[in-house]
Short mmCIF file of C-alpha atoms in Angstrom, two decimals:
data_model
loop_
_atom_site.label_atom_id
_atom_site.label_comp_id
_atom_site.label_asym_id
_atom_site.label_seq_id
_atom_site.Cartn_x
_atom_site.Cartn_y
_atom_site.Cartn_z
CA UNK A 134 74.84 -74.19 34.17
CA UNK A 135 72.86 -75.93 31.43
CA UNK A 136 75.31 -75.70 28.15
CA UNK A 137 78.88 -75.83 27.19
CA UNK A 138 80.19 -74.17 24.08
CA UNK A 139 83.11 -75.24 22.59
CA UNK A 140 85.30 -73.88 20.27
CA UNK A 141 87.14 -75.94 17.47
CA UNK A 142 90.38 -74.62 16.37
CA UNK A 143 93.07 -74.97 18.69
CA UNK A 144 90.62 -75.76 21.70
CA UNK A 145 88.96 -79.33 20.59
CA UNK A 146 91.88 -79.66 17.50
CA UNK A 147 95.64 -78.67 17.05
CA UNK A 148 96.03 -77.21 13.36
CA UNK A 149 99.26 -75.88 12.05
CA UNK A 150 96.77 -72.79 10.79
CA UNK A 151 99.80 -71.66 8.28
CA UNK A 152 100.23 -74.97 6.22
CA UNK A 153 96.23 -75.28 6.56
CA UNK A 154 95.98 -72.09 4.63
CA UNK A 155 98.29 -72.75 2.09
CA UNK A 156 97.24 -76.03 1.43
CA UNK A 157 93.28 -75.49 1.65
CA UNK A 158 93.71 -72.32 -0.95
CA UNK A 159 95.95 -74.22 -3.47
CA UNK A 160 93.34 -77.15 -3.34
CA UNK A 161 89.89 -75.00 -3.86
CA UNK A 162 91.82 -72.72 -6.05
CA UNK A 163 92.89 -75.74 -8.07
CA UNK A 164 89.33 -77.24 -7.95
CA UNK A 165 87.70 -74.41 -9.92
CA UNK A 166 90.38 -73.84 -12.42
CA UNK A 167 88.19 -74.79 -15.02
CA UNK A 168 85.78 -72.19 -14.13
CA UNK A 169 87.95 -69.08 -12.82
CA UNK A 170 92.17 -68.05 -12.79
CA UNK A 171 93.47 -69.44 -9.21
CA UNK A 172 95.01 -66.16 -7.92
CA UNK A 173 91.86 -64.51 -8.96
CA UNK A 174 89.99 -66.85 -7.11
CA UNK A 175 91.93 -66.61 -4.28
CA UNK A 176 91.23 -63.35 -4.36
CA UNK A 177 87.83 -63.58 -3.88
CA UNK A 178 87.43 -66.28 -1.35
CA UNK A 179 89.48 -64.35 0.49
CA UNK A 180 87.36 -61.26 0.13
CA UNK A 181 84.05 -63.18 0.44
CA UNK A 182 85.50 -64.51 3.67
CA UNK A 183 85.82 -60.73 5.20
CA UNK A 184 82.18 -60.71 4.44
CA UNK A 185 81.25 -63.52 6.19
CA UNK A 186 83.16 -62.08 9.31
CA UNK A 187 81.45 -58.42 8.99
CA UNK A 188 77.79 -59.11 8.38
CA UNK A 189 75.44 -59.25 11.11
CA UNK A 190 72.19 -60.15 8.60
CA UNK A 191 69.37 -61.99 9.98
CA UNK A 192 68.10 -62.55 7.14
CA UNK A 193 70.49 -64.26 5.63
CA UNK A 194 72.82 -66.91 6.43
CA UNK A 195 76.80 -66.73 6.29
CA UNK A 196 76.89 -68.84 3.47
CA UNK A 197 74.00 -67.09 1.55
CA UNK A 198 76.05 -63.92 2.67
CA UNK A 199 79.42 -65.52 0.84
CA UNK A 200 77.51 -66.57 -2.21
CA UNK A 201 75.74 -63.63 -2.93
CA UNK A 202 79.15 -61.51 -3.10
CA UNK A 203 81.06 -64.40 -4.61
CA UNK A 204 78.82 -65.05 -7.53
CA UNK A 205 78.38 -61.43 -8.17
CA UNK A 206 81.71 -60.39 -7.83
CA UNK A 207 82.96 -63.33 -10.51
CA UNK A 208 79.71 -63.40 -12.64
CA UNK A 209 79.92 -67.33 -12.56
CA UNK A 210 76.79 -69.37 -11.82
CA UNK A 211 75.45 -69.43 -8.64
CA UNK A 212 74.71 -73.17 -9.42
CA UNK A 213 78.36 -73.37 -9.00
CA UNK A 214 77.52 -73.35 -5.19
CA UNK A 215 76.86 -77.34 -5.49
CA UNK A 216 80.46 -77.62 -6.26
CA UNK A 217 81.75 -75.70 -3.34
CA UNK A 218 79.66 -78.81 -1.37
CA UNK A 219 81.62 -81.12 -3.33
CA UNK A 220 85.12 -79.98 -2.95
CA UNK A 221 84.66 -79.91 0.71
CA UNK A 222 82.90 -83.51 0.19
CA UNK A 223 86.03 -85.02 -1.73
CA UNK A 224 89.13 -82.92 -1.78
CA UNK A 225 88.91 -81.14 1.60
CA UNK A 226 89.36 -84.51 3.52
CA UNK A 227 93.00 -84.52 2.19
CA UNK A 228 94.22 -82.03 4.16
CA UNK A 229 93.89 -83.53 7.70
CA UNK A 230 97.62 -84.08 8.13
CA UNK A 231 98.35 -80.40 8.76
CA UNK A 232 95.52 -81.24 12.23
CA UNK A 233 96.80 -83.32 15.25
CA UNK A 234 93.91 -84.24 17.52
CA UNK A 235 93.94 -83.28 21.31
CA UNK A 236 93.85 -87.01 23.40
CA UNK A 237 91.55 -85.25 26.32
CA UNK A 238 88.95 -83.74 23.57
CA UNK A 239 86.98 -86.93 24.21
CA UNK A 240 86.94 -86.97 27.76
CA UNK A 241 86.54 -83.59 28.18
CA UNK A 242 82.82 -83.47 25.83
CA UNK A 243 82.09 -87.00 27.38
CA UNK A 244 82.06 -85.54 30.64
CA UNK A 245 79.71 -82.72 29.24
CA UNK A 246 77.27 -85.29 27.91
CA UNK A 247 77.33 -87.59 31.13
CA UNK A 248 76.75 -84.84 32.89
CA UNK A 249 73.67 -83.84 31.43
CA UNK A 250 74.51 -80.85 29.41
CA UNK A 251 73.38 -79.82 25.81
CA UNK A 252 76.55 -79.28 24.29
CA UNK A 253 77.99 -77.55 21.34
CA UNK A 254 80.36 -77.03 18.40
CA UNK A 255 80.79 -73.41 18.44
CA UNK A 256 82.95 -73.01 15.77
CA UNK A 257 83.23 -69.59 13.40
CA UNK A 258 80.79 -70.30 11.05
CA UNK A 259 83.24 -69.33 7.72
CA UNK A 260 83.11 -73.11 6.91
CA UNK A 261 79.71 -74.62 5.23
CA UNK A 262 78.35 -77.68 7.83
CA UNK A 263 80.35 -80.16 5.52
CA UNK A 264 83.91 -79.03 6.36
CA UNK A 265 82.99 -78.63 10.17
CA UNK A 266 82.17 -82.10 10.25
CA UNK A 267 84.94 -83.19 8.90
CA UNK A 268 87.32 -81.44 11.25
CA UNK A 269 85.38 -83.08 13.63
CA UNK A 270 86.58 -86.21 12.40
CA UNK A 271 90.30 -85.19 12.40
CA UNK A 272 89.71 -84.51 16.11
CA UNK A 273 87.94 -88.17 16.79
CA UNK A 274 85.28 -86.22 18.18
CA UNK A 275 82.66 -86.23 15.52
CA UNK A 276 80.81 -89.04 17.12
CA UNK A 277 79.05 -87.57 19.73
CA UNK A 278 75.12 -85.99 19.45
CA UNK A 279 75.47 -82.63 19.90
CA UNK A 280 72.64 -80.55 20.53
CA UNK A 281 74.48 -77.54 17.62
CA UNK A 282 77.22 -77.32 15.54
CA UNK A 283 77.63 -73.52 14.18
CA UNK A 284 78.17 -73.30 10.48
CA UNK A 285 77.85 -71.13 7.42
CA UNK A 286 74.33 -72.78 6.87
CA UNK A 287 72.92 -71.86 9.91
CA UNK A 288 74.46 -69.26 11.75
CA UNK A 289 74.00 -65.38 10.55
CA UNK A 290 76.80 -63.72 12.12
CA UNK A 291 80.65 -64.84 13.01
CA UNK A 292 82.46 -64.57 16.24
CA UNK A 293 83.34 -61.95 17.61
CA UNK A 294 79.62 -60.50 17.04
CA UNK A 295 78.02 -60.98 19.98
CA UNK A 296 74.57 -61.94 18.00
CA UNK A 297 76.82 -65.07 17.36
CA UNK A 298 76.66 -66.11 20.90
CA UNK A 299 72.81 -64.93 20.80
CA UNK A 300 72.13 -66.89 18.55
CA UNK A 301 73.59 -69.99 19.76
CA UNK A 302 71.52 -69.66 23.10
CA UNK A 303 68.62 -69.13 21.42
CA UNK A 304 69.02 -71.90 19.30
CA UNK A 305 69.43 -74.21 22.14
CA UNK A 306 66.87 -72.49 24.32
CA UNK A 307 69.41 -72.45 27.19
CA UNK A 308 69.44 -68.46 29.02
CA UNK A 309 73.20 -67.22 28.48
CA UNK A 310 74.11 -66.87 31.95
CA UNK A 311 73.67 -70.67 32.39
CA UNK A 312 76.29 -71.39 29.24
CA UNK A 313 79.94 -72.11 29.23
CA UNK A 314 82.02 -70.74 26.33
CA UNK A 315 84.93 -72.56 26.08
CA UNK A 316 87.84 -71.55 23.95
CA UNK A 317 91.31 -70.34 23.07
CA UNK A 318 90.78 -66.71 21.79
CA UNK A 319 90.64 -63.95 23.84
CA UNK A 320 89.56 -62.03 20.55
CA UNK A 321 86.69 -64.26 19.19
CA UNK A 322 85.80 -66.90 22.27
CA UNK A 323 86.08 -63.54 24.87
CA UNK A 324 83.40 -61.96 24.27
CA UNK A 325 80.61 -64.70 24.76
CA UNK A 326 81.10 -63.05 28.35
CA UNK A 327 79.41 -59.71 27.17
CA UNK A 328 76.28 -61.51 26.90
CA UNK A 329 77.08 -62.88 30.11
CA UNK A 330 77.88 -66.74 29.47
CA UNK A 331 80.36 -68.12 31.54
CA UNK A 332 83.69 -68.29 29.80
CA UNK A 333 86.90 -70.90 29.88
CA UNK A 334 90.02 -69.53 28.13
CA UNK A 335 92.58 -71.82 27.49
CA UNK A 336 95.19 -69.55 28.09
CA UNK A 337 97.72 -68.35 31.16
CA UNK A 338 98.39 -72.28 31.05
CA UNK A 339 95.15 -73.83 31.25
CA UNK A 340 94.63 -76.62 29.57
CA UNK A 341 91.77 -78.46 28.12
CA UNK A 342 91.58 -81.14 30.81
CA UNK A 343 91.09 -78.50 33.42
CA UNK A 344 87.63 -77.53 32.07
CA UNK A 345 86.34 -81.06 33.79
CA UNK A 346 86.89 -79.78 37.19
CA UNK A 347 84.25 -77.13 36.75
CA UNK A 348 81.84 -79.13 34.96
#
């Protein structure tokens, strides 16, 4: 085994997903007011967001994918895309009180790194590179030099395609069957074992810490 994989949500960071939600639409929503009717663009995001999780483009990246539909499904200005960076820049830092980070996170990806293993964030990319770090840094984890973290900017298809996983290997120039996927999801962290990576579900009681034992 050269690589772990690790996913974000709920694996390296408790998030009350509900209240995150709420919270992140009412703030973005709010944040382009001037520019589009909340529910409306809501609406949208939302709908941009199933996108993001269908395409499979190699072309282009999820973000590119978002912005094309987004911008021609309002009609505003693609330029508009510079704000998007600065919401999650300034306003999305605000909501880190609906995350709790998981104590053993740090051991656990320490352990991966002592032990000589590229390592990686591999998070659904529905989040540009900006709000991935910074959930990083509600889970005191953002720190350490990993080798990728999956995002909207440089990922071209979401979990559960298995070109996701693809990708990441071939990023990292690590052979699947010598990766680790670990994650909470049956759903979206499961099938990483299609392409035959090794896979660590925290689930049926496993916890986090456990992952150490096989590393």
């Amino acid at each position: 085994m050269k690589a772990v994989l690790f996913d974000l949500d709920e694996t390296l960071l408790r998030i009350d997903f509900d209240r995150f939600m709420h919270q992140y639409l009412e703030a973005i929503s709010r944040y382009f007011s001037n520019y589009l009717e909340p529910k409306i663009f809501v609406q949208e995001l939302l709908n941009g967001v199933e996108v993001m999780l269908k395409t499979n483009d190699p072309q282009r990246t999820i973000i590119e994918v978002f912005a094309d539909y987004f911008f021609s499904s309002t009609g505003l200005d693609p330029n508009l895309m510079q704000k998007f960076t600065q919401f999650y820049l300034d306003e999305f830092p605000k909501l880190a009180h609906v995350s709790q980070e998981i104590p053993e996170a740090k051991e656990v990806i320490k352990t991966a790194f002592d032990k000589g293993y590229k390592v990686v964030i591999a998070t659904n990319p529905v989040f540009p590179s900006e709000a991935i770090h910074e959930r990083l840094r509600w889970a005191k984890v953002s720190h350490f030099d990993y080798d990728l973290i999956t995002s909207g900017d440089n990922m071209h298809s979401c979990k559960p395609h298995l070109t996701y996983y693809q990708e990441i290997a071939q990023i990292i120039d690590v052979p699947p069957e010598q990766c680790l996927m670990v994650g909470d999801d049956i759903e979206n962290d499961g099938p990483a074992a299609k392409i035959g990576m090794k896979t660590f579900l925290l689930t049926n009681g496993r916890k986090l810490i456990d992952v150490v034992s096989i590393l």
